[in-house]
mmCIF file of C-alpha atoms in Angstrom:
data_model
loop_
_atom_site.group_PDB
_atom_site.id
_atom_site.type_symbol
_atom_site.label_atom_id
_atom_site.label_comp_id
_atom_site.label_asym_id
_atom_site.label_seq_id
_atom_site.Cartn_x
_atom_site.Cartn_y
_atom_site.Cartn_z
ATOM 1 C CA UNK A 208 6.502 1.120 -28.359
ATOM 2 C CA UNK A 209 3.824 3.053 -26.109
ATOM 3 C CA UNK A 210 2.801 6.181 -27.374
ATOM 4 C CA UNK A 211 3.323 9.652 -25.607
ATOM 5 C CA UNK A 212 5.857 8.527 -23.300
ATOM 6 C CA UNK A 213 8.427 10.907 -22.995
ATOM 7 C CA UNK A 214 12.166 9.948 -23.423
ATOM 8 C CA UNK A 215 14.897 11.966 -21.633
ATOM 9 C CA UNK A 216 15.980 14.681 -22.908
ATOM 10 C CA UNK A 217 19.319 15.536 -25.076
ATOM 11 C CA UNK A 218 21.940 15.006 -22.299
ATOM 12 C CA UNK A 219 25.408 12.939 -23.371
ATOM 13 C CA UNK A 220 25.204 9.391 -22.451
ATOM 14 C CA UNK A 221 26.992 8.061 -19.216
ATOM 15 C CA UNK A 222 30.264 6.517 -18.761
ATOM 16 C CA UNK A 223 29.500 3.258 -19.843
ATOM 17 C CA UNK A 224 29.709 0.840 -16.453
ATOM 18 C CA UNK A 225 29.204 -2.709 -18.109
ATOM 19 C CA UNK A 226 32.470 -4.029 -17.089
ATOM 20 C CA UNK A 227 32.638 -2.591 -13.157
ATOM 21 C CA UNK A 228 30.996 -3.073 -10.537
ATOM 22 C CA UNK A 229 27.536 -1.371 -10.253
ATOM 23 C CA UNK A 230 26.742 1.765 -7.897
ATOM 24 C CA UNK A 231 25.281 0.996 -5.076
ATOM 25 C CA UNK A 232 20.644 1.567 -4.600
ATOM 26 C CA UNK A 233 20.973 4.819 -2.872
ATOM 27 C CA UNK A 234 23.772 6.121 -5.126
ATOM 28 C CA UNK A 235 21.368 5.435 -7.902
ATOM 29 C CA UNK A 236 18.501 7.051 -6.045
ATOM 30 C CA UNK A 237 20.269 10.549 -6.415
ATOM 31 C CA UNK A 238 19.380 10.572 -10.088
ATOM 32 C CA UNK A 239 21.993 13.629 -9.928
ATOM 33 C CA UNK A 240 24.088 12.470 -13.531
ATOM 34 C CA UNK A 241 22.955 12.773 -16.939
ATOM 35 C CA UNK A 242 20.499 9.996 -18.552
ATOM 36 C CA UNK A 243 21.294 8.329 -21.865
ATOM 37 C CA UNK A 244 17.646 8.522 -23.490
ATOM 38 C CA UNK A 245 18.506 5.179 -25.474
ATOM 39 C CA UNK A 246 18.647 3.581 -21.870
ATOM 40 C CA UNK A 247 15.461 5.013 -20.412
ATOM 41 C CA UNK A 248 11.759 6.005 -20.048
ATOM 42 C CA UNK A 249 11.252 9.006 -18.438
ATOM 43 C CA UNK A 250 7.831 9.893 -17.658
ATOM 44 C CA UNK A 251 7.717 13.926 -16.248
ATOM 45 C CA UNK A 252 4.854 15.672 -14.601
ATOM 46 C CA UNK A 253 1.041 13.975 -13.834
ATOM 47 C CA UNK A 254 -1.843 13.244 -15.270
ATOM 48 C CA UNK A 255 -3.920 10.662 -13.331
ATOM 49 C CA UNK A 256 -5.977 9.421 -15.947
ATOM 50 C CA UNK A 257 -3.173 8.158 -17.582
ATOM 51 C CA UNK A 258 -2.173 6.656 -14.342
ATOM 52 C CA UNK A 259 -3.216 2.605 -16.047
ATOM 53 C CA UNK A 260 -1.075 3.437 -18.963
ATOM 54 C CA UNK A 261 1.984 4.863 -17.177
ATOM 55 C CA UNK A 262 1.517 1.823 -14.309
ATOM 56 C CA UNK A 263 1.579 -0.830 -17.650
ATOM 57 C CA UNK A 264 4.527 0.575 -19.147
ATOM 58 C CA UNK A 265 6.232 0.815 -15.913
ATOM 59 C CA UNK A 266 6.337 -2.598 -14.952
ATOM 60 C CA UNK A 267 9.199 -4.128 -13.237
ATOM 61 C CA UNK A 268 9.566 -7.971 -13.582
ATOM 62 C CA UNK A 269 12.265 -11.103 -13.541
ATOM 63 C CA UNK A 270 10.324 -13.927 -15.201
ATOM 64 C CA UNK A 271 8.649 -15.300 -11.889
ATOM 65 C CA UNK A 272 6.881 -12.135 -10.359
ATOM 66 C CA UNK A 273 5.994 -9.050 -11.870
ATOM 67 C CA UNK A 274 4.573 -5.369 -10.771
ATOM 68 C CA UNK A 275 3.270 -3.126 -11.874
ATOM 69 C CA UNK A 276 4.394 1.006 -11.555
ATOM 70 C CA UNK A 277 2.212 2.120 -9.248
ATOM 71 C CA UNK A 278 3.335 5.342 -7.416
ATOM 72 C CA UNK A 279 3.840 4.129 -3.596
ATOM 73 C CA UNK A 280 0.679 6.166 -1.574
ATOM 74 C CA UNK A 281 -1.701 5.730 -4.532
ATOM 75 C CA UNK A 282 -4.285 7.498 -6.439
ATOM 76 C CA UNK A 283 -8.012 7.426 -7.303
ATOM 77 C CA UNK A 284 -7.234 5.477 -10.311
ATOM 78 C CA UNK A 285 -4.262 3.672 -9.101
ATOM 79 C CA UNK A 286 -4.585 -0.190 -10.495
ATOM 80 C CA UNK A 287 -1.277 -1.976 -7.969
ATOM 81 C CA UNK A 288 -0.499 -5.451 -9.099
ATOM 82 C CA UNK A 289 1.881 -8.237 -8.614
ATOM 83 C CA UNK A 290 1.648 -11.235 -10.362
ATOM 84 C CA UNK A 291 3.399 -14.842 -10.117
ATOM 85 C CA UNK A 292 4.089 -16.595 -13.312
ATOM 86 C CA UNK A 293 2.110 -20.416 -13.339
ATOM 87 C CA UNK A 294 -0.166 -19.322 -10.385
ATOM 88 C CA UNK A 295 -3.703 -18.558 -11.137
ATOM 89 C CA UNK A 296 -7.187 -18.733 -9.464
ATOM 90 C CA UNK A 297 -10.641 -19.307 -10.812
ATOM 91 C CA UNK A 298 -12.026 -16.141 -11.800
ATOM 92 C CA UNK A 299 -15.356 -17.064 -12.872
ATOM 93 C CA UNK A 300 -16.392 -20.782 -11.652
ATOM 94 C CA UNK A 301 -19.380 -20.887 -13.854
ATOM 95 C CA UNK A 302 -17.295 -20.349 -16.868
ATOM 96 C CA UNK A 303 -14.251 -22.134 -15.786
ATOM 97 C CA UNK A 304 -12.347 -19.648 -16.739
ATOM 98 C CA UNK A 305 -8.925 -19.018 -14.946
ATOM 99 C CA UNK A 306 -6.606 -15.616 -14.165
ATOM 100 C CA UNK A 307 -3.213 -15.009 -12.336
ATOM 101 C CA UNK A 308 -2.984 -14.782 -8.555
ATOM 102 C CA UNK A 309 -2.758 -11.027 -7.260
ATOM 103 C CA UNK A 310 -0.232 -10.424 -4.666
ATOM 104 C CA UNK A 311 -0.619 -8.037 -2.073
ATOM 105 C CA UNK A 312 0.538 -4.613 -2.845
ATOM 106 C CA UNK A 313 4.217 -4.939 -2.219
ATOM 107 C CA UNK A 314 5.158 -1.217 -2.846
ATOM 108 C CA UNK A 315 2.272 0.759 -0.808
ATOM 109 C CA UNK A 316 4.001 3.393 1.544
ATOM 110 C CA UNK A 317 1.912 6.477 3.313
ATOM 111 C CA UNK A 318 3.652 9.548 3.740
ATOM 112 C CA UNK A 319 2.139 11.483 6.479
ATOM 113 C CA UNK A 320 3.272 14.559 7.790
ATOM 114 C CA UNK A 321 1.860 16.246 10.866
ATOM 115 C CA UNK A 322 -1.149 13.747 10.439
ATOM 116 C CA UNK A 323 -1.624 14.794 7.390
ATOM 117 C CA UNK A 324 -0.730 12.227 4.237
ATOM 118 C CA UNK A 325 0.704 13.592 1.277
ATOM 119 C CA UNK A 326 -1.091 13.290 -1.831
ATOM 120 C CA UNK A 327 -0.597 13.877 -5.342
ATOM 121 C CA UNK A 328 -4.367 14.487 -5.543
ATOM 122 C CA UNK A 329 -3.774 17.280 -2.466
ATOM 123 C CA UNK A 330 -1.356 20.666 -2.697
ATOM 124 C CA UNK A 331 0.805 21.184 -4.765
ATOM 125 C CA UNK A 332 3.631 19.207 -7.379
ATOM 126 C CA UNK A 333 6.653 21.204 -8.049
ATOM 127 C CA UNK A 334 8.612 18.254 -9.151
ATOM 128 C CA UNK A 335 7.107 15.172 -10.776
ATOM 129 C CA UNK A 336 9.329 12.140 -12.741
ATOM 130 C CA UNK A 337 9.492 8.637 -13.240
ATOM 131 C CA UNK A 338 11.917 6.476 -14.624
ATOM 132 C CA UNK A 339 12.347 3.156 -16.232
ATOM 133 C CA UNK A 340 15.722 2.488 -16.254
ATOM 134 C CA UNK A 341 16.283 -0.152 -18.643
ATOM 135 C CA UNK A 342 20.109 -0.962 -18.235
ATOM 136 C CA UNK A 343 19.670 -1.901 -14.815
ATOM 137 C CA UNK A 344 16.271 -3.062 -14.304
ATOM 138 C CA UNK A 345 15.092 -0.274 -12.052
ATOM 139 C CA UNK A 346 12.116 1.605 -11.411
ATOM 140 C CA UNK A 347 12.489 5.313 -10.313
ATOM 141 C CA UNK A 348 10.628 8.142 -8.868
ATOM 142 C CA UNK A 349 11.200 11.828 -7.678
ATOM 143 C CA UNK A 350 8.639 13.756 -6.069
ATOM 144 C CA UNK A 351 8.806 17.074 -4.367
ATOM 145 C CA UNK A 352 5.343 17.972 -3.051
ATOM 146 C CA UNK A 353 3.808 20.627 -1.308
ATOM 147 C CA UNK A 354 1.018 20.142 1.173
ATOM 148 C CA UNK A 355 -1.667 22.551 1.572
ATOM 149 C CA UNK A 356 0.257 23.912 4.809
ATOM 150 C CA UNK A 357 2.978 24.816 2.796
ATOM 151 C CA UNK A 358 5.327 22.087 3.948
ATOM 152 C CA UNK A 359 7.807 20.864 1.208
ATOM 153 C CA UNK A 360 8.734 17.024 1.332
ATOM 154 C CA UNK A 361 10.927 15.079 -1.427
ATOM 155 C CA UNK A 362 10.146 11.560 -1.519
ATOM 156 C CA UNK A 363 12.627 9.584 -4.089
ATOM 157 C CA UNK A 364 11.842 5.639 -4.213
ATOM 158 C CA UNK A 365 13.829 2.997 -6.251
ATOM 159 C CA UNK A 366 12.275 -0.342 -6.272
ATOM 160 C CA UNK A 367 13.347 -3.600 -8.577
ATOM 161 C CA UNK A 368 12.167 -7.290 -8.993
ATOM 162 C CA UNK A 369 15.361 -9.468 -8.659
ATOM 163 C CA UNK A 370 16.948 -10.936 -11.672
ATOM 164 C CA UNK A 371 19.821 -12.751 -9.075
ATOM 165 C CA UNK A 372 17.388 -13.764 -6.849
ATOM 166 C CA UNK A 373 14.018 -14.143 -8.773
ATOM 167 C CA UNK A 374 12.332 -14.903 -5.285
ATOM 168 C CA UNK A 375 13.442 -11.263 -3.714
ATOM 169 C CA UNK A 376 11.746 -7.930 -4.708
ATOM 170 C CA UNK A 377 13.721 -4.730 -3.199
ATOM 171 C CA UNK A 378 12.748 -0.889 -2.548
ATOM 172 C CA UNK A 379 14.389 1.925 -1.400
ATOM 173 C CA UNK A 380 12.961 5.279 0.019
ATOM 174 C CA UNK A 381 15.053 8.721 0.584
ATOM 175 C CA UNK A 382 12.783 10.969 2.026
ATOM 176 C CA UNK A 383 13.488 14.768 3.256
ATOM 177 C CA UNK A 384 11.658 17.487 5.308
ATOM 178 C CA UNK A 385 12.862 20.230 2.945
ATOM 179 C CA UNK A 386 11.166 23.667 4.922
ATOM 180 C CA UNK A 387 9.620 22.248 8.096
ATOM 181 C CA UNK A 388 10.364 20.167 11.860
ATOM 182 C CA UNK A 389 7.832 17.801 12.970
ATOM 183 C CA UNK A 390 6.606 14.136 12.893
ATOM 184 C CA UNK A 391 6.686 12.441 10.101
ATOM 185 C CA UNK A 392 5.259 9.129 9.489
ATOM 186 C CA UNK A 393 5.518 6.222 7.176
ATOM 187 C CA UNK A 394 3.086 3.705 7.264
ATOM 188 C CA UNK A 395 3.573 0.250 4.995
ATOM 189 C CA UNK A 396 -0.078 -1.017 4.768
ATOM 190 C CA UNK A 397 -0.322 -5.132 4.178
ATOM 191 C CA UNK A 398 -3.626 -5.922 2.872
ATOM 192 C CA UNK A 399 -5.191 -8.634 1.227
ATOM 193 C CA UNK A 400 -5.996 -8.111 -2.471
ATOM 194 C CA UNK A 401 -9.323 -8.193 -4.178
ATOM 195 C CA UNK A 402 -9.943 -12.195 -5.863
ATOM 196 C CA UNK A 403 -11.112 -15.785 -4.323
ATOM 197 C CA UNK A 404 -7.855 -16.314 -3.009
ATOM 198 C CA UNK A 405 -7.462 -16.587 0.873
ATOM 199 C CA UNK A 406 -5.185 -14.557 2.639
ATOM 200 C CA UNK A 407 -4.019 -14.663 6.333
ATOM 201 C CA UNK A 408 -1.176 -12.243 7.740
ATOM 202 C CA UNK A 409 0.928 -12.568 10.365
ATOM 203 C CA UNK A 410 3.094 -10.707 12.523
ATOM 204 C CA UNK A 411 6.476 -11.884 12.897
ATOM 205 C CA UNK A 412 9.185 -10.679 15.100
ATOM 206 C CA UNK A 413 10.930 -8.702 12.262
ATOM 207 C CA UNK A 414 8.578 -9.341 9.399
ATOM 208 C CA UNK A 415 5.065 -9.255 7.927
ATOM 209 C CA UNK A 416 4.100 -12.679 6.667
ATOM 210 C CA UNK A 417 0.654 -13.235 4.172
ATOM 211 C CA UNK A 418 0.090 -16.824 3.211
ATOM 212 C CA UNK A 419 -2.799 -17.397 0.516
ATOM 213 C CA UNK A 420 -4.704 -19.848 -0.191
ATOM 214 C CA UNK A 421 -6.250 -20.511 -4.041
ATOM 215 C CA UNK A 422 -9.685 -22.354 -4.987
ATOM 216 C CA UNK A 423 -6.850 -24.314 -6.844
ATOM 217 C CA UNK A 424 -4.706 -25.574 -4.508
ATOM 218 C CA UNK A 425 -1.948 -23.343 -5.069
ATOM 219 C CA UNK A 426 -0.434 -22.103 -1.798
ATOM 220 C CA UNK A 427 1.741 -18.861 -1.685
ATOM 221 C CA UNK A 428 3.910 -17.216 1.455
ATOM 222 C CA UNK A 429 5.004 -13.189 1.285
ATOM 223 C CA UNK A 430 7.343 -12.049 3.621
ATOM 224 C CA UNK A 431 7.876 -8.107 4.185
ATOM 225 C CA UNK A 432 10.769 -6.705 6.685
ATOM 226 C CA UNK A 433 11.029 -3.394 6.568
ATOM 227 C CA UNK A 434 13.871 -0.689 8.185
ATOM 228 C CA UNK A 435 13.909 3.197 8.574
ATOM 229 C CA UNK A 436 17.036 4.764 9.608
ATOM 230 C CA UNK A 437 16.689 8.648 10.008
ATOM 231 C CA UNK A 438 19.823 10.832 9.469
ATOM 232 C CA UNK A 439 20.533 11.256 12.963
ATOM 233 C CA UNK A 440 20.411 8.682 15.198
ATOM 234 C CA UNK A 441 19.613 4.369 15.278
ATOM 235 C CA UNK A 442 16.867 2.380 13.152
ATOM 236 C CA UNK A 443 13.465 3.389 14.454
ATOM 237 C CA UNK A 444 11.634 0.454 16.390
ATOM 238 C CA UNK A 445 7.858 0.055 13.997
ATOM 239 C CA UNK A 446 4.644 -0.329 15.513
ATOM 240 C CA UNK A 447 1.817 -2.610 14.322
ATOM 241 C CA UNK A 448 -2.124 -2.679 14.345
ATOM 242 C CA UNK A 449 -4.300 -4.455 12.288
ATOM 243 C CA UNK A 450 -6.845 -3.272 9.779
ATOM 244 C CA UNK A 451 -9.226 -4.188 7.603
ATOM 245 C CA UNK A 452 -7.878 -8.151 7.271
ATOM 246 C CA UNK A 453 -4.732 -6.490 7.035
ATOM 247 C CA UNK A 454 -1.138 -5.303 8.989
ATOM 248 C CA UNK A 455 0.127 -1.851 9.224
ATOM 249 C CA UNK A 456 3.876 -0.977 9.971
ATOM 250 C CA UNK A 457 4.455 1.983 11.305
ATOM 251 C CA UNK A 458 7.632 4.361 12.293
ATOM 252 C CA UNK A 459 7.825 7.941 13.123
ATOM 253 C CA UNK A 460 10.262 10.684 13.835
ATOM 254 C CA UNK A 461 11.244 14.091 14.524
ATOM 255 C CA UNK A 462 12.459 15.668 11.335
ATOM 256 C CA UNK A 463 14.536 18.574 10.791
ATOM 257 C CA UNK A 464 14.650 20.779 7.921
ATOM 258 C CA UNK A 465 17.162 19.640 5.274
ATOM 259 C CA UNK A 466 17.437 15.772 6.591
ATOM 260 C CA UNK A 467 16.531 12.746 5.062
ATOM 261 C CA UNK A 468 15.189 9.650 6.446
ATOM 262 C CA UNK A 469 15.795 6.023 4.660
ATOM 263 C CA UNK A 470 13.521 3.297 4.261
ATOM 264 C CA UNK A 471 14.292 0.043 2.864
ATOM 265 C CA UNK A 472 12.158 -3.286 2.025
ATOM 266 C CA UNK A 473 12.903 -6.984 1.687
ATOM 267 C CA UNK A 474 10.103 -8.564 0.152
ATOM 268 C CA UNK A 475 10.629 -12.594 -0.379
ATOM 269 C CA UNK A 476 7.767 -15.121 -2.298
ATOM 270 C CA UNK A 477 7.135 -18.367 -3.273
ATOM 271 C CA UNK A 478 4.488 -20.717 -3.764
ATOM 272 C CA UNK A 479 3.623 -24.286 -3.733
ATOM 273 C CA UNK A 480 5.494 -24.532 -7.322
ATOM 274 C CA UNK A 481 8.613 -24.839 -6.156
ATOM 275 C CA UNK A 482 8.083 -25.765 -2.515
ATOM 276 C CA UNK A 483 5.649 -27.822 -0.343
ATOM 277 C CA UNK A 484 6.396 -25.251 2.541
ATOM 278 C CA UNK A 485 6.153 -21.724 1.404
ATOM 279 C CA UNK A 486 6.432 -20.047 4.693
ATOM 280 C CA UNK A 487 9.262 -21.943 6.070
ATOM 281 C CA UNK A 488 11.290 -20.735 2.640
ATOM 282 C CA UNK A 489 10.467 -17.111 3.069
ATOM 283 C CA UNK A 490 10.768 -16.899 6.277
ATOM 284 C CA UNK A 491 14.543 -18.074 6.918
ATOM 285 C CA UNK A 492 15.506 -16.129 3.372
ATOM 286 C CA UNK A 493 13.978 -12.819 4.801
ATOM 287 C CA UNK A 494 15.330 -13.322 8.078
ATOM 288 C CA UNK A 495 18.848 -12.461 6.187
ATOM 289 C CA UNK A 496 17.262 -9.693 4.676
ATOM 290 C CA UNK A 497 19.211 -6.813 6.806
ATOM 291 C CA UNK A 498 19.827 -3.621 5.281
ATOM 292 C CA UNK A 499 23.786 -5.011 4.451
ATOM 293 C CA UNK A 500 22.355 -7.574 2.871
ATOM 294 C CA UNK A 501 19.931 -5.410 0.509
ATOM 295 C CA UNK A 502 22.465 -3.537 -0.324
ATOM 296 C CA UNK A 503 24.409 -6.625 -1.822
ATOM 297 C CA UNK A 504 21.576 -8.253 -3.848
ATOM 298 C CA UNK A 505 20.820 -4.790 -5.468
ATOM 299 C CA UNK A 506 24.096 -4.639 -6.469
ATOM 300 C CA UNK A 507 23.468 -8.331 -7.871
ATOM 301 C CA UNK A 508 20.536 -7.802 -9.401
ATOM 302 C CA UNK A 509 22.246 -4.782 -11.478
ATOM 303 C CA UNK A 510 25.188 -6.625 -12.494
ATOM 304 C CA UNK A 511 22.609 -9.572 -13.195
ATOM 305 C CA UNK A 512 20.867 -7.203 -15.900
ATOM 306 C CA UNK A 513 24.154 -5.603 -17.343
ATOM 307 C CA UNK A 514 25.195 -8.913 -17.954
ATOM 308 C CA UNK A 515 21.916 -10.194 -19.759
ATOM 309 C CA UNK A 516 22.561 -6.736 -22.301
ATOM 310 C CA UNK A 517 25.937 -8.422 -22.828
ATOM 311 C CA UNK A 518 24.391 -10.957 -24.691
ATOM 312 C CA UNK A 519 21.178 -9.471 -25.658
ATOM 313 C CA UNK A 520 21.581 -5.957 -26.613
ATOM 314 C CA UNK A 521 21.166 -4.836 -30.255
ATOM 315 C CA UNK A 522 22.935 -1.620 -31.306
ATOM 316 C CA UNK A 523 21.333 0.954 -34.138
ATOM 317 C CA UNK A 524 23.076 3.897 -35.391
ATOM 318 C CA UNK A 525 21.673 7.212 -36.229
ATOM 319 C CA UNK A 526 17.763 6.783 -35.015
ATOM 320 C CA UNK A 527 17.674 7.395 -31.247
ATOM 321 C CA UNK A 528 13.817 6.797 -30.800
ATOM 322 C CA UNK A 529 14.511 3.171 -32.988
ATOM 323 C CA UNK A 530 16.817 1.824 -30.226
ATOM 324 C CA UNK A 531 14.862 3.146 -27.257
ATOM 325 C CA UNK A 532 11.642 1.473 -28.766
ATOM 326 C CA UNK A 533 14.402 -1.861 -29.321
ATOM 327 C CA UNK A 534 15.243 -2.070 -25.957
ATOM 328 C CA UNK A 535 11.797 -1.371 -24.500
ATOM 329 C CA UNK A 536 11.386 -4.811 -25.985
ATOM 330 C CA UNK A 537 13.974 -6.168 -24.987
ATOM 331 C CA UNK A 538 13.860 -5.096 -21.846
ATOM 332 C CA UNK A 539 9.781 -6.835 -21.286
ATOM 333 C CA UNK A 540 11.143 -9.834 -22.847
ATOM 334 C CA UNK A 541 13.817 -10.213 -20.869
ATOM 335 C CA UNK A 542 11.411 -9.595 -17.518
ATOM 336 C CA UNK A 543 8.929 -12.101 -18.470
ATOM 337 C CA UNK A 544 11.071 -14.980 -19.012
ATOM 338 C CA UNK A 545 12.244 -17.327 -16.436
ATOM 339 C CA UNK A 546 14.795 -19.691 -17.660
ATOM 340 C CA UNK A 547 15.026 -21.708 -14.953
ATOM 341 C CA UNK A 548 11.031 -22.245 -15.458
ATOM 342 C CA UNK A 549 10.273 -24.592 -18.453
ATOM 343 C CA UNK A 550 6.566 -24.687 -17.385
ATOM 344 C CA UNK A 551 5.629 -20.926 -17.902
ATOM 345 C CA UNK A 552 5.548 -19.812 -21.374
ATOM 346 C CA UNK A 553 5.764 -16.095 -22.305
ATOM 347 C CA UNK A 554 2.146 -14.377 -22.796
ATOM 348 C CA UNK A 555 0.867 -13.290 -25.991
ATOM 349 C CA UNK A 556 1.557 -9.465 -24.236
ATOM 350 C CA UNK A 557 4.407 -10.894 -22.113
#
């Protein structure tokens, strides 16, 4: 079990929900109920330079792709990853050696308001947690930030790696204009990742597409579609520009004080491993992605994970740090196997 992370406090546990139905992404965003500290990881406040240890711990997987828990803008010593499970490059030709593929940064979200992006490096935190909830596969975040204006903004994300759909990673923004009117921005920046790997993106009519190429034949096809729906009023139509190799998506409004804007994203992979067309795959699934349809394979993918603790779950009694650190385990076990995948074995450090 990691050291130093800190598990929630001494609140009762909640209503047990295995047997009905599970609540819905942005009911689970509101993080308004009591935690059972058995069930999760809560990490409060910052410190960036333990940003590589947090973002390890943090990790959100299903077996075929895993990432890491990176906070959305970034920091100075942010480290974002995805990885696919069976798909590596040549890291070092003279030594023959071999690593996993990076993905481009799935999660990456600017926050800009006014202009001005928000920062946890800039102004100041009043509010700071994270959350690995390890019922229901999730990976939460609340942030309430002030800029150096004065402007308040809370910014609560949920994102998860499908264990119902091992192809589809999800995430969910609620984001509010606490004390201020004005633009605000949010900006989803596509951009090839660092490695020997060949990337091309693409704009598509409702979508971001980035196919890669490897130095080992291995080709891979990422599909992004993306939706913000403010409080008031219809889904905001994005713009797009291209930088550095890369796509930006971008949407802005006129927020009020006390509203909240939503942001969801459909992200759908695969590679030449279980396809000879990768594009054509992810491009007709993420054409289905609409925000109706999100909302259903969240609800999937939580059900999916309550029922692996069915079978999987080990129950202590009277040592509440014991069966946290148990179903840590568990719980990275559990994301690093795909059983559907008899190819990919589980790493030494999962």
């Amino acid at each position: 079990m990691p050291a130093r992370i800190t598990k929630a406090n001494g609140h009762p546990a909640e209503q047990d929900t295995t047997e009905r139905a599970s609540p819905q992404p942005f009911s689970a965003l509101e993080l308004a109920g009591p935690l059972d500290s058995c069930w999760a990881l809560i990490e409060e406040g910052f410190t960036l330079a333990r940003e590589h240890e947090i973002e390890s711990v943090f990790t959100i997987a299903n077996g075929y792709g895993g990432t890491r828990g990176s906070v959305e803008e970034g920091t100075s010593l942010s480290a974002p990853a995805t990885f696919l499970a069976g798909v590596f490059e040549t890291a070092d030709p003279s030594a023959g050696s071999v690593e996993l593929v990076t993905l481009p940064d799935w999660t990456q979200l600017g926050i800009l308001v006014e202009g001005l992006p928000l920062s946890l490096e800039r102004g100041d935190i009043l509010e700071h947690r994270r959350i690995l909830d390890l019922r229901r596969g999730l990976y939460l975040r609340v942030w309430r930030h002030r800029d150096p204006t004065g402007r308040i903004t809370r910014f609560r994300s949920m994102r998860l790696v499908s264990l119902s759909d091992r192809h589809l990673f999800l995430q969910f923004v609620l984001l509010t204009a606490e004390n201020y009117t004005g633009p605000v921005t949010i900006e989803c920046a596509t951009q090839p990742p660092p490695g020997r790997t060949l990337w091309q993106a693409n704009i598509e009519a409702e979508a971001v597409l980035m196919e890669g190429a490897t130095t080992r034949g291995a080709n891979i096809a990422m599909a992004h579609r993306s939706m913000v729906l403010p409080e008031m009023g219809p889904a905001l139509t994005r713009t797009t520009d291209v930088r550095d190799q890369g796509l930006v998506e971008r949407w802005t409004w006129p927020a009020q004080i006390g509203e909240t804007a939503r942001f969801t994203r459909a992200v759908v992979v695969f590679s030449s491993r279980e396809t000879a067309h990768p594009a054509v795959r992810v491009r007709r699934q993420v054409r289905r992605a609409d925000e109706a349809a999100v909302m259903s394979h969240a609800g999937r993918h939580m059900d999916s994970w309550q029922e692996r603790w069915r079978a999987a779950d080990v129950e202590l009694s009277g040592d509440e740090t014991a069966q946290q650190a148990l179903r840590f385990a568990v719980y990275h076990l559990t994301s690093a196997v795909n059983p559907n995948d008899e190819r990919v074995s589980v790493g030494a450090r999962a």
